[in-house]
Structure formats: structure tokens, C-alpha cells
Amino acid sequence: MKKTYLMIFAAALLAACSSAPQKVGINAMPVKLNKAITAADKTCQTDADCVAVKKGCCECAGYEAVNVKAAEKVQKVWNKECQMAPCTREMCYVQITPKCENNVCTGELKPMDSYFGK
């Protein structure tokens, strides 16, 4: 009987460990996130159809413009993959203004002066 309980406990422990969030490296750019962004719909009709999503776990990884609906899926992947990601404190000028050009979401780098108050 003790062996049965021990086996059940070991199986439960193994299941808990395998489903726990995985630790990612500093300034990580997870493969699953990259795949989600690459596969994301980028079609649009107006600038309002496009939003910026992070290309990595941290600000300095940059941003990509995708369709608003596709951004929800990308955000779910980001939440799962980047939950435990540590980031450096460096300042990066990588934010974009998403816009629609020729029915495709694109992004234009924000001017540096937009990062500072006027």
C-alpha cells in the first residue's frame, strides 16, 4: 500500500513540476513568441486595426505591428513565455507607432523626443 501512495505522490510531483512556469534568460526572446508574431495576421483597413506587440520579453527586444485581433493571441503567448523573464534596466528607443499601409500593419519608429516630456 505504501508503494502505491509513493507512486501516486511521485506522479503528482512530476506533473506539478512539468507544468510550472519555465525560467527564461535575461532579455529573452522566446521561440514560441517569435512564431506567434510571425504567424500573426497583419491585415488592416485603417490605422486603428493595428497595434504594437513586444517581440521579446523585455522592452529592448523591439515591437512588431499586428492586427488587433491577432495581438490578443500574441499577448497570451507573451504572458505564458515571459512570465518569469528578468530584464535589464537599459533605455531603448524601440517603440513604434503602428499604422496601416497598403492593407498591411507596419510600424514607424517613434521619434526620440517623444520619449521625453515637453
GROMACS .gro file of N, CA, C and O in nm:
model
  472
    1MET      N    1   0.081  -0.118   0.000
    1MET     CA    2   0.000   0.000   0.000
    1MET      C    3   0.087   0.126   0.000
    1MET      O    4   0.054   0.224  -0.066
    2LYS      N    5   0.198   0.122   0.076
    2LYS     CA    6   0.288   0.237   0.081
    2LYS      C    7   0.348   0.264  -0.056
    2LYS      O    8   0.366   0.380  -0.093
    3LYS      N    9   0.376   0.158  -0.130
    3LYS     CA   10   0.434   0.175  -0.264
    3LYS      C   11   0.334   0.246  -0.356
    3LYS      O   12   0.373   0.329  -0.438
    4THR      N   13   0.208   0.214  -0.343
    4THR     CA   14   0.104   0.276  -0.426
    4THR      C   15   0.097   0.426  -0.396
    4THR      O   16   0.094   0.509  -0.487
    5TYR      N   17   0.095   0.460  -0.267
    5TYR     CA   18   0.091   0.602  -0.229
    5TYR      C   19   0.217   0.675  -0.276
    5TYR      O   20   0.211   0.789  -0.322
    6LEU      N   21   0.330   0.610  -0.265
    6LEU     CA   22   0.455   0.670  -0.309
    6LEU      C   23   0.455   0.695  -0.459
    6LEU      O   24   0.498   0.801  -0.506
    7MET      N   25   0.402   0.601  -0.535
    7MET     CA   26   0.394   0.617  -0.681
    7MET      C   27   0.298   0.730  -0.718
    7MET      O   28   0.327   0.809  -0.809
    8ILE      N   29   0.186   0.739  -0.649
    8ILE     CA   30   0.088   0.846  -0.676
    8ILE      C   31   0.152   0.982  -0.644
    8ILE      O   32   0.139   1.077  -0.721
    9PHE      N   33   0.222   0.989  -0.531
    9PHE     CA   34   0.287   1.113  -0.492
    9PHE      C   35   0.393   1.153  -0.594
    9PHE      O   36   0.403   1.269  -0.634
   10ALA      N   37   0.473   1.056  -0.639
   10ALA     CA   38   0.579   1.083  -0.737
   10ALA      C   39   0.518   1.131  -0.869
   10ALA      O   40   0.570   1.224  -0.932
   11ALA      N   41   0.409   1.071  -0.912
   11ALA     CA   42   0.344   1.112  -1.037
   11ALA      C   43   0.287   1.253  -1.025
   11ALA      O   44   0.298   1.334  -1.117
   12ALA      N   45   0.227   1.284  -0.910
   12ALA     CA   46   0.173   1.417  -0.888
   12ALA      C   47   0.284   1.522  -0.885
   12ALA      O   48   0.270   1.631  -0.942
   13LEU      N   49   0.394   1.490  -0.821
   13LEU     CA   50   0.507   1.581  -0.815
   13LEU      C   51   0.565   1.606  -0.954
   13LEU      O   52   0.594   1.720  -0.991
   14LEU      N   53   0.578   1.502  -1.033
   14LEU     CA   54   0.629   1.514  -1.169
   14LEU      C   55   0.536   1.600  -1.255
   14LEU      O   56   0.580   1.687  -1.330
   15ALA      N   57   0.407   1.580  -1.241
   15ALA     CA   58   0.309   1.660  -1.317
   15ALA      C   59   0.316   1.806  -1.276
   15ALA      O   60   0.309   1.896  -1.361
   16ALA      N   61   0.330   1.833  -1.149
   16ALA     CA   62   0.337   1.972  -1.100
   16ALA      C   63   0.463   2.041  -1.151
   16ALA      O   64   0.460   2.156  -1.192
   17CYS      N   65   0.573   1.970  -1.150
   17CYS     CA   66   0.700   2.028  -1.196
   17CYS      C   67   0.699   2.055  -1.346
   17CYS      O   68   0.754   2.154  -1.392
   18SER      N   69   0.638   1.969  -1.422
   18SER     CA   70   0.638   1.987  -1.567
   18SER      C   71   0.544   2.097  -1.612
   18SER      O   72   0.562   2.156  -1.718
   19SER      N   73   0.443   2.131  -1.531
   19SER     CA   74   0.350   2.237  -1.570
   19SER      C   75   0.387   2.372  -1.509
   19SER      O   76   0.324   2.471  -1.540
   20ALA      N   77   0.489   2.377  -1.425
   20ALA     CA   78   0.530   2.504  -1.363
   20ALA      C   79   0.592   2.594  -1.469
   20ALA      O   80   0.649   2.547  -1.567
   21PRO      N   81   0.581   2.727  -1.451
   21PRO     CA   82   0.641   2.819  -1.547
   21PRO      C   83   0.791   2.795  -1.558
   21PRO      O   84   0.858   2.774  -1.457
   22GLN      N   85   0.840   2.798  -1.679
   22GLN     CA   86   0.982   2.775  -1.701
   22GLN      C   87   1.057   2.907  -1.684
   22GLN      O   88   1.010   3.012  -1.725
   23LYS      N   89   1.173   2.901  -1.624
   23LYS     CA   90   1.255   3.019  -1.606
   23LYS      C   91   1.322   3.051  -1.739
   23LYS      O   92   1.376   2.962  -1.804
   24VAL      N   93   1.317   3.176  -1.779
   24VAL     CA   94   1.380   3.216  -1.904
   24VAL      C   95   1.497   3.308  -1.874
   24VAL      O   96   1.507   3.366  -1.766
   25GLY      N   97   1.585   3.321  -1.970
   25GLY     CA   98   1.705   3.401  -1.950
   25GLY      C   99   1.679   3.550  -1.952
   25GLY      O  100   1.570   3.597  -1.984
   26ILE      N  101   1.782   3.626  -1.921
   26ILE     CA  102   1.773   3.772  -1.920
   26ILE      C  103   1.749   3.821  -2.063
   26ILE      O  104   1.813   3.776  -2.157
   27ASN      N  105   1.654   3.915  -2.077
   27ASN     CA  106   1.618   3.975  -2.206
   27ASN      C  107   1.581   3.869  -2.310
   27ASN      O  108   1.618   3.879  -2.427
   28ALA      N  109   1.506   3.770  -2.268
   28ALA     CA  110   1.472   3.657  -2.354
   28ALA      C  111   1.384   3.696  -2.473
   28ALA      O  112   1.302   3.788  -2.464
   29MET      N  113   1.403   3.623  -2.582
   29MET     CA  114   1.319   3.633  -2.700
   29MET      C  115   1.274   3.490  -2.734
   29MET      O  116   1.333   3.425  -2.819
   30PRO      N  117   1.171   3.440  -2.664
   30PRO     CA  118   1.129   3.301  -2.678
   30PRO      C  119   1.089   3.263  -2.822
   30PRO      O  120   1.028   3.344  -2.893
   31VAL      N  121   1.120   3.142  -2.859
   31VAL     CA  122   1.089   3.090  -2.993
   31VAL      C  123   0.938   3.087  -3.016
   31VAL      O  124   0.892   3.125  -3.124
   32LYS      N  125   0.862   3.046  -2.915
   32LYS     CA  126   0.716   3.039  -2.932
   32LYS      C  127   0.657   3.177  -2.956
   32LYS      O  128   0.563   3.192  -3.034
   33LEU      N  129   0.712   3.279  -2.892
   33LEU     CA  130   0.665   3.416  -2.913
   33LEU      C  131   0.699   3.461  -3.054
   33LEU      O  132   0.617   3.520  -3.123
   34ASN      N  133   0.820   3.431  -3.098
   34ASN     CA  134   0.861   3.466  -3.234
   34ASN      C  135   0.770   3.400  -3.338
   34ASN      O  136   0.729   3.464  -3.435
   35LYS      N  137   0.738   3.273  -3.316
   35LYS     CA  138   0.649   3.202  -3.408
   35LYS      C  139   0.509   3.263  -3.408
   35LYS      O  140   0.446   3.275  -3.512
   36ALA      N  141   0.460   3.303  -3.290
   36ALA     CA  142   0.327   3.363  -3.280
   36ALA      C  143   0.321   3.495  -3.355
   36ALA      O  144   0.223   3.525  -3.423
   37ILE      N  145   0.427   3.575  -3.346
   37ILE     CA  146   0.430   3.703  -3.416
   37ILE      C  147   0.442   3.682  -3.567
   37ILE      O  148   0.375   3.749  -3.645
   38THR      N  149   0.526   3.587  -3.607
   38THR     CA  150   0.543   3.559  -3.749
   38THR      C  151   0.412   3.511  -3.811
   38THR      O  152   0.379   3.548  -3.923
   39ALA      N  153   0.336   3.432  -3.737
   39ALA     CA  154   0.210   3.378  -3.788
   39ALA      C  155   0.093   3.475  -3.772
   39ALA      O  156  -0.014   3.451  -3.827
   40ALA      N  157   0.112   3.583  -3.699
   40ALA     CA  158   0.003   3.676  -3.669
   40ALA      C  159  -0.049   3.744  -3.796
   40ALA      O  160   0.028   3.778  -3.885
   41ASP      N  161  -0.180   3.766  -3.798
   41ASP     CA  162  -0.245   3.838  -3.907
   41ASP      C  163  -0.202   3.984  -3.903
   41ASP      O  164  -0.205   4.047  -3.797
   42LYS      N  165  -0.162   4.038  -4.015
   42LYS     CA  166  -0.117   4.177  -4.022
   42LYS      C  167  -0.203   4.258  -4.119
   42LYS      O  168  -0.164   4.367  -4.159
   43THR      N  169  -0.319   4.205  -4.156
   43THR     CA  170  -0.406   4.277  -4.248
   43THR      C  171  -0.479   4.389  -4.176
   43THR      O  172  -0.506   4.379  -4.056
   44CYS      N  173  -0.512   4.495  -4.250
   44CYS     CA  174  -0.580   4.608  -4.190
   44CYS      C  175  -0.652   4.690  -4.297
   44CYS      O  176  -0.625   4.676  -4.416
   45GLN      N  177  -0.742   4.773  -4.251
   45GLN     CA  178  -0.811   4.870  -4.336
   45GLN      C  179  -0.775   5.012  -4.295
   45GLN      O  180  -0.765   5.100  -4.378
   46THR      N  181  -0.758   5.033  -4.163
   46THR     CA  182  -0.723   5.165  -4.109
   46THR      C  183  -0.613   5.148  -4.005
   46THR      O  184  -0.584   5.036  -3.961
   47ASP      N  185  -0.555   5.260  -3.963
   47ASP     CA  186  -0.451   5.257  -3.860
   47ASP      C  187  -0.503   5.197  -3.730
   47ASP      O  188  -0.428   5.134  -3.655
   48ALA      N  189  -0.631   5.214  -3.702
   48ALA     CA  190  -0.691   5.162  -3.578
   48ALA      C  191  -0.693   5.009  -3.574
   48ALA      O  192  -0.708   4.950  -3.467
   49ASP      N  193  -0.676   4.944  -3.688
   49ASP     CA  194  -0.674   4.797  -3.694
   49ASP      C  195  -0.541   4.740  -3.648
   49ASP      O  196  -0.528   4.619  -3.632
   50CYS      N  197  -0.441   4.825  -3.629
   50CYS     CA  198  -0.305   4.779  -3.598
   50CYS      C  199  -0.263   4.821  -3.457
   50CYS      O  200  -0.295   4.930  -3.412
   51VAL      N  201  -0.191   4.731  -3.389
   51VAL     CA  202  -0.133   4.761  -3.258
   51VAL      C  203   0.010   4.707  -3.255
   51VAL      O  204   0.047   4.620  -3.334
   52ALA      N  205   0.089   4.757  -3.161
   52ALA     CA  206   0.226   4.712  -3.144
   52ALA      C  207   0.232   4.604  -3.036
   52ALA      O  208   0.171   4.618  -2.931
   53VAL      N  209   0.304   4.495  -3.065
   53VAL     CA  210   0.326   4.389  -2.967
   53VAL      C  211   0.477   4.374  -2.946
   53VAL      O  212   0.555   4.401  -3.037
   54LYS      N  213   0.514   4.331  -2.827
   54LYS     CA  214   0.656   4.313  -2.796
   54LYS      C  215   0.710   4.191  -2.869
   54LYS      O  216   0.647   4.086  -2.871
   55LYS      N  217   0.832   4.204  -2.926
   55LYS     CA  218   0.896   4.092  -2.995
   55LYS      C  219   0.974   4.002  -2.901
   55LYS      O  220   1.019   3.896  -2.940
   56GLY      N  221   0.991   4.044  -2.778
   56GLY     CA  222   1.062   3.966  -2.677
   56GLY      C  223   1.001   3.995  -2.541
   56GLY      O  224   0.902   4.067  -2.529
   57CYS      N  225   1.063   3.941  -2.438
   57CYS     CA  226   1.009   3.957  -2.304
   57CYS      C  227   1.034   4.096  -2.248
   57CYS      O  228   0.965   4.139  -2.157
   58CYS      N  229   1.130   4.168  -2.301
   58CYS     CA  230   1.168   4.298  -2.246
   58CYS      C  231   1.154   4.409  -2.350
   58CYS      O  232   1.147   4.382  -2.470
   59GLU      N  233   1.153   4.533  -2.303
   59GLU     CA  234   1.133   4.649  -2.389
   59GLU      C  235   1.234   4.656  -2.503
   59GLU      O  236   1.199   4.693  -2.615
   60CYS      N  237   1.359   4.625  -2.478
   60CYS     CA  238   1.464   4.644  -2.578
   60CYS      C  239   1.457   4.545  -2.694
   60CYS      O  240   1.529   4.560  -2.792
   61ALA      N  241   1.371   4.446  -2.685
   61ALA     CA  242   1.357   4.349  -2.795
   61ALA      C  243   1.288   4.413  -2.915
   61ALA      O  244   1.298   4.362  -3.026
   62GLY      N  245   1.219   4.522  -2.893
   62GLY     CA  246   1.151   4.590  -3.001
   62GLY      C  247   1.005   4.551  -3.010
   62GLY      O  248   0.954   4.474  -2.928
   63TYR      N  249   0.939   4.605  -3.111
   63TYR     CA  250   0.796   4.585  -3.129
   63TYR      C  251   0.767   4.549  -3.273
   63TYR      O  252   0.844   4.579  -3.363
   64GLU      N  253   0.653   4.485  -3.293
   64GLU     CA  254   0.604   4.449  -3.426
   64GLU      C  255   0.458   4.493  -3.434
   64GLU      O  256   0.383   4.480  -3.339
   65ALA      N  257   0.417   4.543  -3.549
   65ALA     CA  258   0.278   4.584  -3.569
   65ALA      C  259   0.199   4.466  -3.623
   65ALA      O  260   0.240   4.401  -3.720
   66VAL      N  261   0.087   4.435  -3.557
   66VAL     CA  262  -0.002   4.326  -3.599
   66VAL      C  263  -0.147   4.372  -3.588
   66VAL      O  264  -0.176   4.474  -3.527
   67ASN      N  265  -0.237   4.292  -3.644
   67ASN     CA  266  -0.380   4.318  -3.636
   67ASN      C  267  -0.425   4.310  -3.490
   67ASN      O  268  -0.374   4.230  -3.413
   68VAL      N  269  -0.523   4.391  -3.453
   68VAL     CA  270  -0.572   4.397  -3.315
   68VAL      C  271  -0.616   4.260  -3.265
   68VAL      O  272  -0.583   4.221  -3.152
   69LYS      N  273  -0.690   4.186  -3.347
   69LYS     CA  274  -0.738   4.054  -3.305
   69LYS      C  275  -0.622   3.956  -3.288
   69LYS      O  276  -0.622   3.874  -3.197
   70ALA      N  277  -0.523   3.964  -3.376
   70ALA     CA  278  -0.407   3.875  -3.366
   70ALA      C  279  -0.324   3.909  -3.243
   70ALA      O  280  -0.260   3.821  -3.185
   71ALA      N  281  -0.326   4.034  -3.203
   71ALA     CA  282  -0.248   4.077  -3.086
   71ALA      C  283  -0.294   4.006  -2.959
   71ALA      O  284  -0.213   3.980  -2.870
   72GLU      N  285  -0.422   3.974  -2.951
   72GLU     CA  286  -0.472   3.902  -2.834
   72GLU      C  287  -0.405   3.766  -2.821
   72GLU      O  288  -0.367   3.725  -2.711
   73LYS      N  289  -0.390   3.695  -2.932
   73LYS     CA  290  -0.324   3.564  -2.930
   73LYS      C  291  -0.176   3.579  -2.895
   73LYS      O  292  -0.122   3.501  -2.817
   74VAL      N  293  -0.111   3.679  -2.954
   74VAL     CA  294   0.031   3.703  -2.926
   74VAL      C  295   0.049   3.736  -2.778
   74VAL      O  296   0.142   3.688  -2.713
   75GLN      N  297  -0.041   3.816  -2.723
   75GLN     CA  298  -0.032   3.854  -2.582
   75GLN      C  299  -0.045   3.732  -2.490
   75GLN      O  300   0.024   3.723  -2.389
   76LYS      N  301  -0.130   3.638  -2.526
   76LYS     CA  302  -0.143   3.516  -2.446
   76LYS      C  303  -0.012   3.438  -2.445
   76LYS      O  304   0.030   3.387  -2.341
   77VAL      N  305   0.055   3.429  -2.560
   77VAL     CA  306   0.184   3.360  -2.568
   77VAL      C  307   0.287   3.438  -2.486
   77VAL      O  308   0.365   3.380  -2.411
   78TRP      N  309   0.287   3.572  -2.498
   78TRP     CA  310   0.380   3.655  -2.423
   78TRP      C  311   0.360   3.633  -2.273
   78TRP      O  312   0.457   3.618  -2.199
   79ASN      N  313   0.235   3.632  -2.228
   79ASN     CA  314   0.205   3.612  -2.086
   79ASN      C  315   0.261   3.479  -2.036
   79ASN      O  316   0.312   3.470  -1.925
   80LYS      N  317   0.250   3.375  -2.117
   80LYS     CA  318   0.295   3.242  -2.077
   80LYS      C  319   0.448   3.232  -2.082
   80LYS      O  320   0.511   3.181  -1.989
   81GLU      N  321   0.508   3.280  -2.190
   81GLU     CA  322   0.652   3.263  -2.210
   81GLU      C  323   0.738   3.362  -2.131
   81GLU      O  324   0.852   3.333  -2.099
   82CYS      N  325   0.684   3.478  -2.101
   82CYS     CA  326   0.764   3.584  -2.040
   82CYS      C  327   0.727   3.611  -1.895
   82CYS      O  328   0.771   3.711  -1.837
   83GLN      N  329   0.650   3.525  -1.838
   83GLN     CA  330   0.601   3.542  -1.701
   83GLN      C  331   0.714   3.562  -1.601
   83GLN      O  332   0.704   3.641  -1.509
   84MET      N  333   0.823   3.489  -1.615
   84MET     CA  334   0.932   3.493  -1.517
   84MET      C  335   1.059   3.558  -1.575
   84MET      O  336   1.167   3.539  -1.522
   85ALA      N  337   1.046   3.634  -1.682
   85ALA     CA  338   1.164   3.686  -1.751
   85ALA      C  339   1.224   3.808  -1.681
   85ALA      O  340   1.155   3.906  -1.658
   86PRO      N  341   1.353   3.803  -1.650
   86PRO     CA  342   1.421   3.921  -1.596
   86PRO      C  343   1.469   4.010  -1.711
   86PRO      O  344   1.509   3.961  -1.816
   87CYS      N  345   1.463   4.139  -1.691
   87CYS     CA  346   1.505   4.234  -1.794
   87CYS      C  347   1.610   4.328  -1.738
   87CYS      O  348   1.609   4.360  -1.619
   88THR      N  349   1.699   4.374  -1.824
   88THR     CA  350   1.796   4.474  -1.782
   88THR      C  351   1.727   4.610  -1.777
   88THR      O  352   1.618   4.626  -1.832
   89ARG      N  353   1.789   4.707  -1.716
   89ARG     CA  354   1.726   4.837  -1.697
   89ARG      C  355   1.770   4.939  -1.803
   89ARG      O  356   1.753   5.058  -1.784
   90GLU      N  357   1.826   4.895  -1.911
   90GLU     CA  358   1.874   4.990  -2.010
   90GLU      C  359   1.758   5.060  -2.081
   90GLU      O  360   1.647   5.009  -2.089
   91MET      N  361   1.784   5.178  -2.131
   91MET     CA  362   1.684   5.255  -2.205
   91MET      C  363   1.698   5.221  -2.353
   91MET      O  364   1.809   5.221  -2.405
   92CYS      N  365   1.591   5.190  -2.417
   92CYS     CA  366   1.594   5.156  -2.558
   92CYS      C  367   1.492   5.239  -2.634
   92CYS      O  368   1.382   5.260  -2.586
   93TYR      N  369   1.529   5.284  -2.750
   93TYR     CA  370   1.440   5.363  -2.833
   93TYR      C  371   1.385   5.273  -2.943
   93TYR      O  372   1.430   5.277  -3.057
   94VAL      N  373   1.290   5.188  -2.906
   94VAL     CA  374   1.240   5.088  -2.999
   94VAL      C  375   1.088   5.092  -3.015
   94VAL      O  376   1.033   5.011  -3.089
   95GLN      N  377   1.021   5.185  -2.948
   95GLN     CA  378   0.875   5.189  -2.958
   95GLN      C  379   0.835   5.234  -3.098
   95GLN      O  380   0.905   5.312  -3.162
   96ILE      N  381   0.722   5.182  -3.143
   96ILE     CA  382   0.674   5.215  -3.277
   96ILE      C  383   0.533   5.273  -3.271
   96ILE      O  384   0.460   5.252  -3.175
   97THR      N  385   0.500   5.346  -3.375
   97THR     CA  386   0.364   5.392  -3.395
   97THR      C  387   0.305   5.301  -3.502
   97THR      O  388   0.348   5.306  -3.618
   98PRO      N  389   0.212   5.212  -3.466
   98PRO     CA  390   0.155   5.121  -3.566
   98PRO      C  391   0.066   5.197  -3.664
   98PRO      O  392  -0.005   5.289  -3.625
   99LYS      N  393   0.074   5.160  -3.790
   99LYS     CA  394  -0.012   5.219  -3.891
   99LYS      C  395  -0.039   5.119  -4.001
   99LYS      O  396   0.029   5.017  -4.013
  100CYS      N  397  -0.139   5.149  -4.080
  100CYS     CA  398  -0.181   5.061  -4.189
  100CYS      C  399  -0.133   5.120  -4.322
  100CYS      O  400  -0.168   5.232  -4.357
  101GLU      N  401  -0.050   5.045  -4.392
  101GLU     CA  402  -0.001   5.087  -4.523
  101GLU      C  403  -0.027   4.975  -4.622
  101GLU      O  404   0.017   4.862  -4.602
  102ASN      N  405  -0.102   5.007  -4.727
  102ASN     CA  406  -0.136   4.909  -4.830
  102ASN      C  407  -0.200   4.784  -4.771
  102ASN      O  408  -0.167   4.671  -4.808
  103ASN      N  409  -0.290   4.804  -4.674
  103ASN     CA  410  -0.365   4.697  -4.607
  103ASN      C  411  -0.278   4.600  -4.528
  103ASN      O  412  -0.315   4.484  -4.508
  104VAL      N  413  -0.161   4.647  -4.484
  104VAL     CA  414  -0.070   4.566  -4.401
  104VAL      C  415  -0.026   4.652  -4.283
  104VAL      O  416   0.014   4.767  -4.300
  105CYS      N  417  -0.032   4.595  -4.163
  105CYS     CA  418   0.014   4.666  -4.044
  105CYS      C  419   0.165   4.680  -4.047
  105CYS      O  420   0.238   4.582  -4.067
  106THR      N  421   0.211   4.803  -4.031
  106THR     CA  422   0.354   4.831  -4.024
  106THR      C  423   0.376   4.922  -3.904
  106THR      O  424   0.281   4.972  -3.844
  107GLY      N  425   0.499   4.946  -3.872
  107GLY     CA  426   0.529   5.035  -3.760
  107GLY      C  427   0.638   5.132  -3.797
  107GLY      O  428   0.732   5.098  -3.869
  108GLU      N  429   0.623   5.252  -3.750
  108GLU     CA  430   0.724   5.355  -3.772
  108GLU      C  431   0.784   5.389  -3.637
  108GLU      O  432   0.711   5.411  -3.540
  109LEU      N  433   0.917   5.391  -3.629
  109LEU     CA  434   0.983   5.422  -3.502
  109LEU      C  435   0.937   5.558  -3.451
  109LEU      O  436   0.930   5.654  -3.528
  110LYS      N  437   0.906   5.564  -3.322
  110LYS     CA  438   0.869   5.692  -3.263
  110LYS      C  439   0.993   5.780  -3.258
  110LYS      O  440   1.103   5.731  -3.232
  111PRO      N  441   0.976   5.909  -3.280
  111PRO     CA  442   1.092   5.999  -3.271
  111PRO      C  443   1.145   6.003  -3.127
  111PRO      O  444   1.069   5.989  -3.031
  112MET      N  445   1.274   6.022  -3.114
  112MET     CA  446   1.337   6.018  -2.983
  112MET      C  447   1.279   6.122  -2.887
  112MET      O  448   1.265   6.095  -2.768
  113ASP      N  449   1.240   6.238  -2.938
  113ASP     CA  450   1.187   6.341  -2.848
  113ASP      C  451   1.052   6.303  -2.788
  113ASP      O  452   1.008   6.361  -2.690
  114SER      N  453   0.985   6.201  -2.844
  114SER     CA  454   0.856   6.158  -2.788
  114SER      C  455   0.873   6.080  -2.657
  114SER      O  456   0.777   6.059  -2.585
  115TYR      N  457   0.996   6.039  -2.627
  115TYR     CA  458   1.023   5.967  -2.503
  115TYR      C  459   1.037   6.060  -2.383
  115TYR      O  460   1.035   6.019  -2.270
  116PHE      N  461   1.056   6.187  -2.411
  116PHE     CA  462   1.080   6.285  -2.306
  116PHE      C  463   0.967   6.386  -2.303
  116PHE      O  464   0.907   6.418  -2.405
  117GLY      N  465   0.937   6.437  -2.186
  117GLY     CA  466   0.831   6.538  -2.171
  117GLY      C  467   0.870   6.668  -2.238
  117GLY      O  468   0.987   6.700  -2.252
  118LYS      N  469   0.770   6.742  -2.279
  118LYS     CA  470   0.799   6.872  -2.343
  118LYS      C  471   0.793   6.984  -2.244
  118LYS      O  472   0.727   6.984  -2.148
   0.00000   0.00000   0.00000
